[in-house]
Coordinates of C-alpha atoms in Angstrom, one line a residue:
Chain M
V18 CA 0.0 0.0 0.0
E19 CA 2.8 2.3 0.9
K20 CA 4.6 1.6 -2.4
A21 CA 1.4 2.3 -4.4
R22 CA 0.9 5.6 -2.6
H23 CA 4.5 6.6 -3.3
A24 CA 4.1 5.8 -7.0
A25 CA 1.0 7.8 -7.2
A26 CA 2.7 10.8 -5.5
W27 CA 5.7 10.5 -7.9
H28 CA 3.2 10.5 -10.8
R29 CA 1.3 13.5 -9.6
A30 CA 4.6 15.4 -9.0
A31 CA 5.8 14.6 -12.5
I32 CA 2.6 15.9 -14.0
A33 CA 2.8 19.0 -11.9
K34 CA 6.4 19.6 -13.0
R35 CA 5.6 19.2 -16.7
T36 CA 2.6 21.5 -16.3
L37 CA 4.7 24.1 -14.6
A38 CA 7.4 23.9 -17.3
A39 CA 4.8 24.2 -20.1
V40 CA 3.2 27.2 -18.4
A41 CA 6.6 28.8 -18.0
A42 CA 7.6 28.2 -21.6
L43 CA 4.2 29.6 -22.9
T44 CA 4.5 32.6 -20.6
F45 CA 8.1 33.3 -21.9
V46 CA 7.1 32.9 -25.6
G47 CA 3.9 35.0 -25.1
G48 CA 5.9 37.6 -23.2
V49 CA 8.5 37.9 -25.9
G50 CA 5.8 38.2 -28.5
L51 CA 4.0 40.9 -26.5
V52 CA 7.3 42.8 -25.9
R53 CA 8.2 42.7 -29.6
A54 CA 4.7 44.0 -30.6
H55 CA 4.5 46.7 -28.0
V56 CA 7.9 47.9 -26.7
A57 CA 9.4 50.6 -28.9
S58 CA 13.0 49.5 -28.6
H59 CA 12.2 46.0 -30.1
H60 CA 12.1 45.6 -33.9
K61 CA 8.7 44.8 -35.2
R62 CA 9.7 43.2 -38.5
K63 CA 12.6 41.7 -40.3
L64 CA 15.6 44.0 -40.1
R65 CA 16.9 45.6 -43.3
P66 CA 20.3 47.3 -43.9
L67 CA 20.2 51.1 -43.7
A68 CA 19.7 52.8 -47.0
A69 CA 18.7 56.3 -48.3
P70 CA 14.9 56.7 -48.1
K71 CA 13.3 55.8 -51.4
R72 CA 11.8 59.3 -51.8
F73 CA 15.3 60.8 -51.6
T74 CA 16.8 58.4 -54.2
D75 CA 13.8 59.1 -56.4
V76 CA 14.6 62.8 -56.3
V77 CA 18.3 62.2 -57.1
R78 CA 17.2 60.0 -60.0
R79 CA 14.8 62.6 -61.3
D80 CA 17.6 65.1 -61.2
L81 CA 19.6 63.0 -63.6
L82 CA 16.6 63.1 -65.9
A83 CA 15.8 66.8 -65.5
A84 CA 15.8 69.1 -68.4
G85 CA 17.6 72.4 -68.6
I86 CA 16.1 75.6 -70.0
M87 CA 16.9 76.6 -73.6
A88 CA 15.9 79.3 -76.0
P89 CA 16.8 80.4 -79.5
A90 CA 20.3 81.7 -79.8
E91 CA 20.5 85.5 -79.6
A92 CA 24.1 86.2 -80.5
P93 CA 27.0 84.4 -82.3
A94 CA 27.9 81.3 -80.3
D95 CA 30.5 81.7 -77.6
V96 CA 31.4 78.0 -77.5
A97 CA 30.4 74.8 -79.3
T98 CA 29.0 71.5 -78.0
A99 CA 30.9 68.6 -79.7
V100 CA 31.0 64.9 -79.5
S101 CA 32.5 63.5 -76.4
Chain T
M17 CA 40.9 63.6 -70.4
G18 CA 42.0 63.9 -74.0
C19 CA 39.9 66.9 -74.7
E20 CA 40.0 70.7 -74.8
I21 CA 38.7 72.7 -71.8
V22 CA 37.2 76.1 -72.7
V23 CA 36.3 78.4 -69.8
G24 CA 34.4 81.7 -70.1
G25 CA 34.0 84.3 -67.4
A26 CA 36.9 83.1 -65.2
G27 CA 39.6 85.2 -63.6
R28 CA 43.2 84.1 -63.6
R29 CA 43.0 82.2 -60.2
E30 CA 39.7 80.6 -61.1
A31 CA 41.1 79.5 -64.5
Q32 CA 44.1 77.9 -62.7
A33 CA 41.8 76.2 -60.1
I34 CA 39.7 74.8 -62.9
E35 CA 42.8 73.5 -64.7
D36 CA 44.0 71.9 -61.5
L37 CA 40.6 70.3 -61.0
F38 CA 40.6 68.6 -64.5
H39 CA 44.2 67.4 -64.0
E40 CA 43.3 65.9 -60.7
R41 CA 40.2 64.1 -62.2
D42 CA 42.3 62.8 -65.0
R43 CA 44.9 61.4 -62.7
R44 CA 42.2 59.7 -60.6
F45 CA 39.9 58.4 -63.3
S46 CA 42.0 57.6 -66.3
R47 CA 42.1 54.1 -67.6
F48 CA 45.4 54.8 -69.4
R49 CA 47.4 55.9 -66.3
A50 CA 49.1 53.0 -64.5
G51 CA 48.8 54.7 -61.1
S52 CA 45.2 56.0 -61.4
E53 CA 42.8 55.2 -58.6
L54 CA 40.4 53.6 -61.2
N55 CA 43.0 51.1 -62.3
A56 CA 43.8 50.3 -58.6
V57 CA 40.1 49.7 -57.9
N58 CA 39.7 47.5 -61.0
A59 CA 42.8 45.5 -60.0
A60 CA 41.6 45.0 -56.4
R61 CA 40.1 41.7 -55.3
G62 CA 37.4 42.2 -52.7
P63 CA 36.3 45.4 -51.0
V64 CA 38.4 48.5 -51.3
L65 CA 38.3 51.9 -49.6
V66 CA 38.1 54.6 -52.2
S67 CA 38.6 58.4 -52.0
E68 CA 35.7 60.8 -51.5
P69 CA 35.6 62.0 -55.2
F70 CA 35.8 58.5 -56.4
A71 CA 32.9 57.4 -54.2
E72 CA 30.9 60.3 -55.5
A73 CA 31.6 59.5 -59.1
V74 CA 30.6 55.9 -58.6
A75 CA 27.4 56.9 -56.8
V76 CA 26.5 59.3 -59.7
A77 CA 27.3 56.5 -62.2
L78 CA 25.1 54.0 -60.4
E79 CA 22.3 56.6 -60.3
A80 CA 22.8 57.1 -64.0
A81 CA 22.5 53.4 -64.6
A82 CA 19.3 53.2 -62.5
A83 CA 17.8 56.2 -64.2
T84 CA 18.4 54.9 -67.7
D85 CA 17.5 51.3 -66.9
G86 CA 21.1 50.2 -67.3
L87 CA 21.8 51.9 -70.7
V88 CA 24.5 54.1 -69.3
D89 CA 26.4 51.3 -67.5
P90 CA 29.6 52.0 -65.5
T91 CA 30.6 48.3 -65.5
L92 CA 31.6 48.1 -69.1
G93 CA 35.4 48.6 -68.6
A94 CA 36.3 45.2 -69.9
A95 CA 33.9 45.5 -72.9
I96 CA 35.4 48.8 -74.0
A97 CA 38.9 47.4 -73.7
A98 CA 37.8 44.3 -75.6
A99 CA 36.7 46.6 -78.4
G100 CA 40.3 48.0 -78.6
Y101 CA 40.0 51.2 -76.6
V102 CA 43.1 50.4 -74.4
T103 CA 45.1 53.5 -74.8
D104 CA 44.8 57.2 -75.7
L105 CA 42.7 57.7 -78.8
A106 CA 45.7 59.3 -80.6
R107 CA 47.7 56.0 -80.1
I108 CA 45.0 53.5 -81.1
R109 CA 46.1 51.9 -84.4
N110 CA 43.6 51.2 -87.1
D111 CA 45.1 47.7 -87.5
S112 CA 43.5 45.3 -89.9
Q113 CA 45.3 42.4 -88.1
L114 CA 43.8 43.2 -84.7
V115 CA 40.4 41.7 -84.0
A116 CA 38.0 43.2 -81.6
Q117 CA 37.1 40.8 -78.8
S118 CA 33.5 40.5 -77.7
H119 CA 33.0 40.8 -74.0
K120 CA 29.4 40.4 -72.9
P121 CA 29.1 41.4 -69.3
G122 CA 26.5 40.0 -67.0
R123 CA 23.3 41.9 -67.7
G124 CA 22.8 44.5 -65.0
A125 CA 26.2 43.9 -63.3
W126 CA 26.0 47.4 -62.0
R127 CA 23.2 46.3 -59.7
R128 CA 25.7 44.1 -57.9
V129 CA 28.2 46.9 -57.3
R130 CA 28.1 47.7 -53.6
L131 CA 29.1 51.2 -52.4
T132 CA 28.7 51.8 -48.6
G133 CA 30.1 55.2 -47.8
R134 CA 33.7 55.0 -49.2
L135 CA 33.8 51.2 -49.2
L136 CA 33.4 49.8 -52.7
R137 CA 33.0 46.2 -53.7
L138 CA 32.8 45.1 -57.3
P139 CA 31.4 41.8 -58.4
P140 CA 34.1 39.3 -59.6
G141 CA 35.3 40.0 -63.2
V142 CA 33.7 43.5 -63.4
E143 CA 35.8 46.5 -64.3
L144 CA 34.6 50.0 -63.9
D145 CA 34.7 52.7 -66.6
L146 CA 33.5 56.0 -65.2
N147 CA 34.1 58.0 -68.3
G148 CA 30.3 58.1 -68.9
V149 CA 30.0 60.7 -66.1
V150 CA 33.4 61.9 -65.0
K151 CA 34.0 64.6 -67.7
S152 CA 30.6 66.2 -67.4
L153 CA 30.7 65.9 -63.6
A154 CA 34.0 67.8 -63.6
A155 CA 32.4 70.5 -65.8
D156 CA 29.6 70.9 -63.3
D157 CA 32.1 71.0 -60.4
A158 CA 34.3 73.5 -62.3
V159 CA 31.5 75.9 -63.0
G160 CA 30.9 76.0 -59.3
L161 CA 34.4 77.5 -58.9
L162 CA 33.4 80.6 -60.9
S163 CA 32.5 83.7 -58.8
G164 CA 30.6 85.4 -61.6
P165 CA 28.6 84.4 -64.7
G166 CA 30.4 82.0 -67.0
F167 CA 30.7 78.5 -68.4
V168 CA 33.0 75.5 -68.6
S169 CA 33.2 73.3 -71.6
A170 CA 35.0 70.0 -71.5
G171 CA 35.3 68.6 -75.0
G172 CA 31.9 70.1 -75.7
D173 CA 30.2 69.0 -72.5
L174 CA 29.2 72.4 -71.2
A175 CA 28.0 73.6 -67.8
A176 CA 26.9 77.2 -67.4
N177 CA 25.7 79.4 -64.6
A178 CA 24.4 82.1 -66.9
P179 CA 22.8 82.1 -70.4
V180 CA 25.3 81.2 -73.1
D181 CA 24.9 80.7 -76.9
V182 CA 26.2 77.3 -78.0
A183 CA 27.0 76.2 -81.6
L184 CA 25.5 72.8 -82.4
P185 CA 27.0 69.9 -84.5
G186 CA 26.1 70.2 -88.1
G187 CA 25.3 74.0 -87.9
G188 CA 22.9 76.2 -85.9
A189 CA 23.1 77.4 -82.3
V190 CA 20.9 77.4 -79.2
R191 CA 20.9 79.4 -76.0
V192 CA 21.3 77.4 -72.8
V193 CA 19.5 79.6 -70.3
E194 CA 20.0 77.3 -67.3
G195 CA 21.8 74.0 -66.9
G196 CA 24.1 72.2 -69.2
I197 CA 24.4 70.8 -72.7
A198 CA 26.2 67.7 -74.0
T199 CA 26.7 65.8 -77.2
S200 CA 27.4 62.1 -77.5
G201 CA 28.3 60.3 -80.6
T202 CA 30.8 58.3 -82.6
V203 CA 32.3 61.0 -84.8
V204 CA 35.6 61.4 -82.9
R205 CA 36.3 58.4 -80.8
R206 CA 36.3 55.6 -83.3
W207 CA 38.8 53.2 -84.8
L208 CA 39.0 50.0 -86.9
R209 CA 39.5 46.4 -85.8
N210 CA 39.6 43.8 -88.6
G211 CA 38.0 46.4 -90.9
V212 CA 35.1 46.9 -88.6
E213 CA 34.5 50.3 -87.1
Q214 CA 34.6 50.4 -83.4
H215 CA 33.7 53.3 -81.0
H216 CA 33.5 54.0 -77.3
L217 CA 29.7 53.9 -76.8
I218 CA 29.1 50.3 -75.8
D219 CA 25.7 48.8 -75.9
P220 CA 25.3 47.0 -72.6
R221 CA 22.8 44.6 -74.2
T222 CA 25.5 43.2 -76.6
G223 CA 28.8 44.2 -75.0
T224 CA 29.9 45.6 -78.3
P225 CA 30.0 49.2 -79.8
S226 CA 26.4 50.3 -80.4
R227 CA 25.0 50.2 -84.0
S228 CA 22.7 53.1 -83.4
R229 CA 21.3 55.0 -86.4
W230 CA 22.5 58.3 -84.9
T231 CA 26.0 59.7 -85.2
Q232 CA 25.5 62.5 -82.7
V233 CA 22.9 63.3 -80.0
T234 CA 22.7 66.6 -78.2
V235 CA 20.6 67.1 -75.0
V236 CA 20.0 70.1 -72.7
G237 CA 19.8 69.0 -69.1
A238 CA 19.4 70.6 -65.7
T239 CA 23.2 69.9 -65.2
C240 CA 25.9 68.9 -67.6
V241 CA 26.1 65.4 -66.2
A242 CA 22.3 65.0 -66.7
A243 CA 22.6 66.2 -70.3
D244 CA 25.6 63.8 -70.9
V245 CA 23.9 60.8 -69.4
C246 CA 20.6 61.4 -71.3
A247 CA 22.5 62.0 -74.6
K248 CA 24.3 58.7 -74.2
A249 CA 21.0 56.9 -73.3
A250 CA 19.2 58.5 -76.3
F251 CA 22.0 57.5 -78.6
L252 CA 22.0 53.9 -77.4
T253 CA 18.2 53.7 -77.6
G254 CA 18.5 54.2 -81.4
A255 CA 15.4 55.0 -83.4
A256 CA 13.3 55.4 -80.3
G257 CA 15.8 57.9 -78.8
P258 CA 13.6 61.0 -79.6
A259 CA 10.6 59.5 -77.9
W260 CA 12.7 58.3 -75.0
L261 CA 13.7 61.9 -74.3
D262 CA 10.2 63.2 -74.9
A263 CA 8.7 60.8 -72.4
R264 CA 11.1 62.4 -69.8
G265 CA 10.6 66.0 -70.9
L266 CA 14.1 66.3 -72.2
P267 CA 15.0 68.3 -75.3
G268 CA 17.2 66.4 -77.8
R269 CA 18.7 66.9 -81.3
F270 CA 19.8 64.0 -83.4
L271 CA 22.1 63.8 -86.4
S272 CA 21.9 60.6 -88.4
S273 CA 24.7 59.1 -90.6
D274 CA 23.2 60.6 -93.7
E275 CA 23.5 64.1 -92.2
E276 CA 19.8 64.4 -91.5
T277 CA 19.0 66.5 -88.4
L278 CA 16.0 65.7 -86.3
V279 CA 14.8 67.4 -83.1
N280 CA 12.3 65.8 -80.7
R281 CA 9.0 67.4 -79.7
T282 CA 10.4 68.9 -76.4
W283 CA 13.3 70.6 -78.3
A284 CA 10.9 72.1 -80.9
A285 CA 8.5 73.2 -78.2
A286 CA 11.2 74.9 -76.1
L287 CA 12.4 76.9 -79.1
A288 CA 8.9 77.8 -80.1
R289 CA 8.3 79.1 -76.6
G290 CA 11.5 81.2 -76.7
R291 CA 10.4 82.8 -80.0
Q292 CA 7.1 84.0 -78.6
P293 CA 7.0 87.7 -77.8
T294 CA 7.2 88.6 -74.1
P295 CA 3.8 89.4 -72.8
V296 CA 3.3 93.1 -72.0
H297 CA 1.4 93.9 -68.8
A298 CA -0.2 97.3 -68.9
C299 CA -0.5 99.2 -65.6
I300 CA -3.3 101.8 -65.5

C-alpha cells in the first residue's frame, strides 16, 4: 500500500512539473511576442540594412533626368558642343 | 581627359583652379594611367576603400545606370577594352590584323556593385569605366568655382551658370539659359578592328559598340552630367531615342549618318516658346 501511494505521489509530482514547465515556456514565448509587438525598442519586422529613403533616391534619380532651360540663340555662339 | 577645356568668365585664379581640377580628375579616373585610382580599384580583389571624389563619381554613375534602366552602365570597362580602346585615342592603331574581342558582361552587373560610404565592392570579373559621367561631372564642379557668370566646356560637354549661346553639331546654335548641354556620338572616338568600325559607346545589351542609327545626339539637361547621361542613353536607344527623351521632358537633337537633323518634340516646343513675344502687362 505504501509503495502504491509513493508511486501515485511521484506520478502527480511529475505531471505538476511538466505542467509548470509548459506554463513557464508559454509565458516566456507569449511575453517575448508581446514585448516585440508593443515595446518601442524592439524591432517589429525583419531587419533591413540602412539605405537612403526611397523618396530621396527618387529625387536624385529625377535630377539626372531633369531638363535644362533653352531658347533660340541671340548672338554668335561663344562656344560649341561637340561629340565626347 | 584627352579633350580641350574652354572656360568663359573666369579670372586668372579661377582658371588655374579649374585647370587643376581637371588634371586631378584625369589622374584619378584615367584608364590609361598606370597609377590611377580607377586602375587600382579594378585590380583589387574584394572590398576597397576609395577616395571621396571616387565614391561620389561611382554613386552618380550608379544613379545614371538606374535612371536609364542600365543603358549608361559603369561596369563596361572590360567590354570597351575588348573593343580595342586600351590607350589614348591618338595612339590607337587602325590595324586590320587586330580583331575586336567580344565581352558580354553579366546583364545588370551594375546592380551588384556595392558602395557603402567609401567602401566599394565590385562583383568578380567586373571592371569600372566611369568616363560616362566623369567629364561632365568635372564640368559641373568646375563651373561652381566661378565667382561670376560664365561657363566651362570639357570637350563640348558644357556647364553654365548664366545664359550662353552654344553652336550645335552640323550647324545652328541654341541658347542654354540654365543647366548644361552635352553631345554624345561616334564621330571622334572611333577606330578600326579587322576592318570593322569600333567606338566607345558600348551597348550593354550586346557588350559591343552600339550600332545606333545616330552619329551625334545633343541634350540640354538641368546639369551637364544630366545632359551627358541622357545624350548617351538616347544614342543607345536608337530609333526610339527622340521618344525616350520626350517621355522624360528632355530636349534632344539628333544627327543621323546621312547628315539628317531631327529634333524631338520637347526641343521644338522649347524653341517655339522662346520665340514668342514677351507678354506686356499694362498698368493703368
